[in-house]
Amino acid sequence: MRPHVMVSLFAVAVAAACATAPTPPTPDIDPGPTSEAEQYFTEQLVPVFEQSCSSCHANASDSYGAPDFLGGGATDKYYDTIAGWANFLQCDPTLSPLMTKGSDPTHPGASFATVDVPKVFQWLEIESERFAGEPCNAPDPTTSASTGGGSSGEGGGMGTGGGGTGGEGAGDPVGTPGFPPVSYMEHMQLFGACMTYDIWVNTGMPLVANQQATVQDNNTECYNCHSNPNTGLNHMPDPDNIEAVKDAFQNMREMFAVMNLVRWTVNPDGSVKELVPSWLWRDAGQSGSAHPPYTLQDQYVQTLQNWWDQQKLRYDESIAAGIPCDPAAGDPPP
């Protein structure tokens, strides 16, 4: 697969009070599925989606208000429905919310089983062939610091990286990744292992949750939506709730939650070039998406920069020393 850079993604399902569930967008290119793609989905993934996703995503009355990207519940209709959601099928499979939310430990429906992640990725790769010869939908890097910049991946975007199937290890908790890291998954796992609670707290990262956004003409702190397990976004709790802050920090160290904060760039051959800040927390309120609007306060922008500078240094030192970070060294105190 040719290298791509990737747009920052948000959760597919959020609480109704916090954001409106998205409607299926119309694909720019819709040549239809290949017979191989539909056959693979039918044989390999219908049971996976039935077990892991259908209770919310094929159920209009679920308590989360989750988007019904599987339709009304008939398993023989799953493919027809999900293939109509253009943001699910991408020229770069790692752009799909199926890979981000489906492997995110904070998702209220939990993650795909580890054995199923490569199956989902394989199907998305087959589907990506419908975009052959078309440019990937990466924004202009001059307009946002959280997006990529062309085939070399310069900027803050995210590429497919190199090595493995793309699904290998997805959803695994923080641990000692392959070292030295080669694939994007290994780099991101190493970064998560190098994250420390001391740096998180001392730079003031929990306080970013006090940022206010406009929800239904009212201003409300971010933690009012992002500390609710029912939204799948419980990574920005009330800073005064110390135990919740500890739990959120541990969540943010895991794939794919850490991608809220970190992205990677790619070389022309698709290999990982370097890790860069995603700036998702800074830019989400200006994205024009379903997320409530806000302009991140300057003090919090500086908080993100300070955290990045200190945390990236620890990751760089790990690679330079040839010794992977011990994730236990960064754990919160009991």
mmCIF file of N, CA and C in Angstrom, residues 155-230:
data_model
loop_
_atom_site.group_PDB
_atom_site.id
_atom_site.type_symbol
_atom_site.label_atom_id
_atom_site.label_comp_id
_atom_site.label_asym_id
_atom_site.label_seq_id
_atom_site.Cartn_x
_atom_site.Cartn_y
_atom_site.Cartn_z
ATOM 1 N N GLY A 155 4.702 17.092 8.926
ATOM 2 C CA GLY A 155 3.587 17.747 9.559
ATOM 3 C C GLY A 155 3.188 16.937 10.768
ATOM 4 N N GLY A 156 1.938 17.080 11.184
ATOM 5 C CA GLY A 156 1.504 16.369 12.377
ATOM 6 C C GLY A 156 0.574 15.235 12.069
ATOM 7 N N GLY A 157 0.586 14.743 10.867
ATOM 8 C CA GLY A 157 -0.373 13.726 10.477
ATOM 9 C C GLY A 157 0.075 12.337 10.832
ATOM 10 N N MET A 158 -0.609 11.375 10.276
ATOM 11 C CA MET A 158 -0.326 10.005 10.643
ATOM 12 C C MET A 158 -0.335 9.150 9.405
ATOM 13 N N GLY A 159 0.654 8.314 9.273
ATOM 14 C CA GLY A 159 0.736 7.449 8.106
ATOM 15 C C GLY A 159 0.549 6.008 8.492
ATOM 16 N N THR A 160 0.535 5.152 7.478
ATOM 17 C CA THR A 160 0.317 3.751 7.746
ATOM 18 C C THR A 160 1.541 3.101 8.357
ATOM 19 N N GLY A 161 2.708 3.706 8.198
ATOM 20 C CA GLY A 161 3.920 3.130 8.751
ATOM 21 C C GLY A 161 4.308 1.878 8.007
ATOM 22 N N GLY A 162 5.246 1.156 8.561
ATOM 23 C CA GLY A 162 5.684 -0.062 7.898
ATOM 24 C C GLY A 162 5.680 -1.218 8.862
ATOM 25 N N GLY A 163 5.696 -2.409 8.318
ATOM 26 C CA GLY A 163 5.826 -3.596 9.142
ATOM 27 C C GLY A 163 4.512 -4.167 9.581
ATOM 28 N N GLY A 164 4.388 -5.474 9.474
ATOM 29 C CA GLY A 164 3.226 -6.167 9.982
ATOM 30 C C GLY A 164 2.009 -5.969 9.112
ATOM 31 N N THR A 165 0.875 -6.444 9.597
ATOM 32 C CA THR A 165 -0.360 -6.383 8.841
ATOM 33 C C THR A 165 -1.119 -5.104 9.094
ATOM 34 N N GLY A 166 -0.688 -4.321 10.065
ATOM 35 C CA GLY A 166 -1.421 -3.128 10.449
ATOM 36 C C GLY A 166 -2.353 -3.396 11.605
ATOM 37 N N GLY A 167 -2.792 -4.624 11.784
ATOM 38 C CA GLY A 167 -3.675 -4.952 12.879
ATOM 39 C C GLY A 167 -2.951 -5.668 14.000
ATOM 40 N N GLU A 168 -1.756 -6.113 13.765
ATOM 41 C CA GLU A 168 -1.029 -6.893 14.754
ATOM 42 C C GLU A 168 -0.791 -6.090 16.028
ATOM 43 N N GLY A 169 -1.252 -6.632 17.131
ATOM 44 C CA GLY A 169 -1.024 -5.993 18.416
ATOM 45 C C GLY A 169 -2.040 -4.926 18.756
ATOM 46 N N ALA A 170 -2.981 -4.598 17.835
ATOM 47 C CA ALA A 170 -3.933 -3.542 18.118
ATOM 48 C C ALA A 170 -4.793 -3.921 19.310
ATOM 49 N N GLY A 171 -5.007 -2.934 20.191
ATOM 50 C CA GLY A 171 -5.817 -3.169 21.352
ATOM 51 C C GLY A 171 -5.049 -3.749 22.528
ATOM 52 N N ASP A 172 -3.792 -4.095 22.324
ATOM 53 C CA ASP A 172 -3.010 -4.618 23.434
ATOM 54 C C ASP A 172 -2.769 -3.526 24.462
ATOM 55 N N PRO A 173 -2.717 -3.843 25.742
ATOM 56 C CA PRO A 173 -2.414 -2.832 26.747
ATOM 57 C C PRO A 173 -0.962 -2.396 26.661
ATOM 58 N N VAL A 174 -0.659 -1.352 27.407
ATOM 59 C CA VAL A 174 0.716 -0.874 27.450
ATOM 60 C C VAL A 174 1.624 -2.013 27.888
ATOM 61 N N GLY A 175 2.723 -2.170 27.224
ATOM 62 C CA GLY A 175 3.680 -3.209 27.569
ATOM 63 C C GLY A 175 4.978 -2.914 26.877
ATOM 64 N N THR A 176 5.883 -3.853 26.869
ATOM 65 C CA THR A 176 7.140 -3.667 26.177
ATOM 66 C C THR A 176 6.941 -4.019 24.710
ATOM 67 N N PRO A 177 6.969 -3.047 23.809
ATOM 68 C CA PRO A 177 6.740 -3.325 22.401
ATOM 69 C C PRO A 177 7.984 -3.931 21.771
ATOM 70 N N GLY A 178 7.883 -4.267 20.476
ATOM 71 C CA GLY A 178 9.065 -4.693 19.750
ATOM 72 C C GLY A 178 10.114 -3.598 19.816
ATOM 73 N N PHE A 179 11.328 -3.943 20.098
ATOM 74 C CA PHE A 179 12.356 -2.923 20.290
ATOM 75 C C PHE A 179 13.637 -3.347 19.579
ATOM 76 N N PRO A 180 14.278 -2.437 18.833
ATOM 77 C CA PRO A 180 13.831 -1.062 18.599
ATOM 78 C C PRO A 180 12.577 -1.035 17.746
ATOM 79 N N PRO A 181 11.729 -0.022 17.941
ATOM 80 C CA PRO A 181 10.457 0.010 17.224
ATOM 81 C C PRO A 181 10.663 0.193 15.724
ATOM 82 N N VAL A 182 9.862 -0.505 14.955
ATOM 83 C CA VAL A 182 9.908 -0.395 13.497
ATOM 84 C C VAL A 182 8.558 0.048 12.956
ATOM 85 N N SER A 183 7.507 -0.697 13.260
ATOM 86 C CA SER A 183 6.176 -0.356 12.760
ATOM 87 C C SER A 183 5.605 0.817 13.554
ATOM 88 N N TYR A 184 4.578 1.437 12.994
ATOM 89 C CA TYR A 184 3.936 2.546 13.705
ATOM 90 C C TYR A 184 3.342 2.057 15.014
ATOM 91 N N MET A 185 2.843 0.819 15.044
ATOM 92 C CA MET A 185 2.265 0.277 16.266
ATOM 93 C C MET A 185 3.333 0.182 17.359
ATOM 94 N N GLU A 186 4.508 -0.279 16.996
ATOM 95 C CA GLU A 186 5.579 -0.414 17.976
ATOM 96 C C GLU A 186 6.032 0.952 18.491
ATOM 97 N N HIS A 187 6.137 1.946 17.605
ATOM 98 C CA HIS A 187 6.517 3.291 18.043
ATOM 99 C C HIS A 187 5.482 3.853 19.016
ATOM 100 N N MET A 188 4.215 3.672 18.695
ATOM 101 C CA MET A 188 3.167 4.224 19.559
ATOM 102 C C MET A 188 3.102 3.474 20.884
ATOM 103 N N GLN A 189 3.313 2.166 20.863
ATOM 104 C CA GLN A 189 3.343 1.415 22.121
ATOM 105 C C GLN A 189 4.521 1.841 22.986
ATOM 106 N N LEU A 190 5.663 2.093 22.364
ATOM 107 C CA LEU A 190 6.816 2.554 23.135
ATOM 108 C C LEU A 190 6.537 3.914 23.745
ATOM 109 N N PHE A 191 5.924 4.807 22.979
ATOM 110 C CA PHE A 191 5.611 6.129 23.520
ATOM 111 C C PHE A 191 4.689 5.994 24.729
ATOM 112 N N GLY A 192 3.654 5.137 24.606
ATOM 113 C CA GLY A 192 2.747 4.935 25.733
ATOM 114 C C GLY A 192 3.470 4.382 26.948
ATOM 115 N N ALA A 193 4.400 3.456 26.712
ATOM 116 C CA ALA A 193 5.166 2.889 27.823
ATOM 117 C C ALA A 193 6.052 3.933 28.481
ATOM 118 N N CYS A 194 6.511 4.919 27.695
ATOM 119 C CA CYS A 194 7.393 5.962 28.223
ATOM 120 C C CYS A 194 6.634 7.082 28.924
ATOM 121 N N MET A 195 5.323 7.152 28.743
ATOM 122 C CA MET A 195 4.549 8.190 29.417
ATOM 123 C C MET A 195 4.579 7.971 30.922
ATOM 124 N N THR A 196 4.726 9.066 31.679
ATOM 125 C CA THR A 196 4.745 8.958 33.133
ATOM 126 C C THR A 196 3.662 9.825 33.755
ATOM 127 N N TYR A 197 3.129 9.345 34.840
ATOM 128 C CA TYR A 197 2.107 10.095 35.556
ATOM 129 C C TYR A 197 2.675 11.396 36.109
ATOM 130 N N ASP A 198 3.923 11.383 36.539
ATOM 131 C CA ASP A 198 4.538 12.601 37.073
ATOM 132 C C ASP A 198 4.552 13.707 36.027
ATOM 133 N N ILE A 199 4.971 13.384 34.808
ATOM 134 C CA ILE A 199 4.991 14.403 33.753
ATOM 135 C C ILE A 199 3.563 14.851 33.436
ATOM 136 N N TRP A 200 2.639 13.915 33.399
ATOM 137 C CA TRP A 200 1.242 14.223 33.113
ATOM 138 C C TRP A 200 0.691 15.259 34.089
ATOM 139 N N VAL A 201 0.947 15.030 35.366
ATOM 140 C CA VAL A 201 0.399 15.920 36.399
ATOM 141 C C VAL A 201 1.202 17.219 36.510
ATOM 142 N N ASN A 202 2.527 17.114 36.480
ATOM 143 C CA ASN A 202 3.361 18.296 36.688
ATOM 144 C C ASN A 202 3.248 19.314 35.567
ATOM 145 N N THR A 203 2.919 18.865 34.361
ATOM 146 C CA THR A 203 2.713 19.815 33.265
ATOM 147 C C THR A 203 1.294 20.349 33.224
ATOM 148 N N GLY A 204 0.411 19.798 34.060
ATOM 149 C CA GLY A 204 -0.956 20.307 34.142
ATOM 150 C C GLY A 204 -1.919 19.720 33.134
ATOM 151 N N MET A 205 -1.599 18.562 32.557
ATOM 152 C CA MET A 205 -2.485 17.979 31.548
ATOM 153 C C MET A 205 -3.913 17.720 32.056
ATOM 154 N N PRO A 206 -4.109 17.279 33.303
ATOM 155 C CA PRO A 206 -5.496 17.076 33.752
ATOM 156 C C PRO A 206 -6.334 18.347 33.724
ATOM 157 N N LEU A 207 -5.674 19.514 33.845
ATOM 158 C CA LEU A 207 -6.408 20.777 33.908
ATOM 159 C C LEU A 207 -7.012 21.184 32.571
ATOM 160 N N VAL A 208 -6.538 20.587 31.476
ATOM 161 C CA VAL A 208 -7.102 20.919 30.164
ATOM 162 C C VAL A 208 -8.586 20.576 30.124
ATOM 163 N N ALA A 209 -9.008 19.641 30.968
ATOM 164 C CA ALA A 209 -10.422 19.256 31.024
ATOM 165 C C ALA A 209 -11.315 20.394 31.483
ATOM 166 N N ASN A 210 -10.730 21.445 32.054
ATOM 167 C CA ASN A 210 -11.517 22.616 32.474
ATOM 168 C C ASN A 210 -11.865 23.543 31.308
ATOM 169 N N GLN A 211 -11.298 23.303 30.134
ATOM 170 C CA GLN A 211 -11.651 24.096 28.962
ATOM 171 C C GLN A 211 -13.159 24.012 28.721
ATOM 172 N N GLN A 212 -13.761 25.159 28.377
ATOM 173 C CA GLN A 212 -15.191 25.177 28.125
ATOM 174 C C GLN A 212 -15.483 25.105 26.627
ATOM 175 N N ALA A 213 -16.536 24.371 26.298
ATOM 176 C CA ALA A 213 -17.037 24.291 24.929
ATOM 177 C C ALA A 213 -18.509 24.678 24.943
ATOM 178 N N THR A 214 -19.023 25.040 23.781
ATOM 179 C CA THR A 214 -20.413 25.467 23.674
ATOM 180 C C THR A 214 -21.278 24.286 23.248
ATOM 181 N N VAL A 215 -22.184 23.888 24.133
ATOM 182 C CA VAL A 215 -23.083 22.767 23.874
ATOM 183 C C VAL A 215 -24.511 23.270 23.987
ATOM 184 N N GLN A 216 -25.226 23.233 22.878
ATOM 185 C CA GLN A 216 -26.624 23.683 22.865
ATOM 186 C C GLN A 216 -26.766 25.071 23.490
ATOM 187 N N ASP A 217 -25.910 25.994 23.023
ATOM 188 C CA ASP A 217 -25.926 27.408 23.434
ATOM 189 C C ASP A 217 -25.488 27.626 24.878
ATOM 190 N N ASN A 218 -24.962 26.597 25.524
ATOM 191 C CA ASN A 218 -24.450 26.746 26.875
ATOM 192 C C ASN A 218 -22.976 26.382 26.912
ATOM 193 N N ASN A 219 -22.230 27.035 27.783
ATOM 194 C CA ASN A 219 -20.821 26.711 27.965
ATOM 195 C C ASN A 219 -20.684 25.656 29.058
ATOM 196 N N THR A 220 -19.892 24.650 28.769
ATOM 197 C CA THR A 220 -19.693 23.583 29.743
ATOM 198 C C THR A 220 -18.274 23.059 29.638
ATOM 199 N N GLU A 221 -17.706 22.645 30.772
ATOM 200 C CA GLU A 221 -16.341 22.138 30.782
ATOM 201 C C GLU A 221 -16.257 20.803 30.023
ATOM 202 N N CYS A 222 -15.109 20.580 29.434
ATOM 203 C CA CYS A 222 -14.912 19.361 28.652
ATOM 204 C C CYS A 222 -15.183 18.098 29.466
ATOM 205 N N TYR A 223 -14.841 18.156 30.756
ATOM 206 C CA TYR A 223 -14.967 16.934 31.544
ATOM 207 C C TYR A 223 -16.416 16.498 31.716
ATOM 208 N N ASN A 224 -17.377 17.383 31.469
ATOM 209 C CA ASN A 224 -18.774 16.988 31.599
ATOM 210 C C ASN A 224 -19.193 15.971 30.547
ATOM 211 N N CYS A 225 -18.492 15.938 29.432
ATOM 212 C CA CYS A 225 -18.738 14.883 28.439
ATOM 213 C C CYS A 225 -17.638 13.829 28.462
ATOM 214 N N HIS A 226 -16.400 14.278 28.676
ATOM 215 C CA HIS A 226 -15.261 13.383 28.488
ATOM 216 C C HIS A 226 -14.819 12.672 29.757
ATOM 217 N N SER A 227 -15.695 12.637 30.752
ATOM 218 C CA SER A 227 -15.426 11.799 31.925
ATOM 219 C C SER A 227 -16.545 10.796 32.117
ATOM 220 N N ASN A 228 -17.369 10.643 31.092
ATOM 221 C CA ASN A 228 -18.524 9.757 31.175
ATOM 222 C C ASN A 228 -18.222 8.457 30.434
ATOM 223 N N PRO A 229 -18.130 7.335 31.126
ATOM 224 C CA PRO A 229 -17.834 6.068 30.442
ATOM 225 C C PRO A 229 -18.845 5.723 29.361
ATOM 226 N N ASN A 230 -20.074 6.248 29.479
ATOM 227 C CA ASN A 230 -21.094 5.930 28.489
ATOM 228 C C ASN A 230 -20.808 6.558 27.132
#
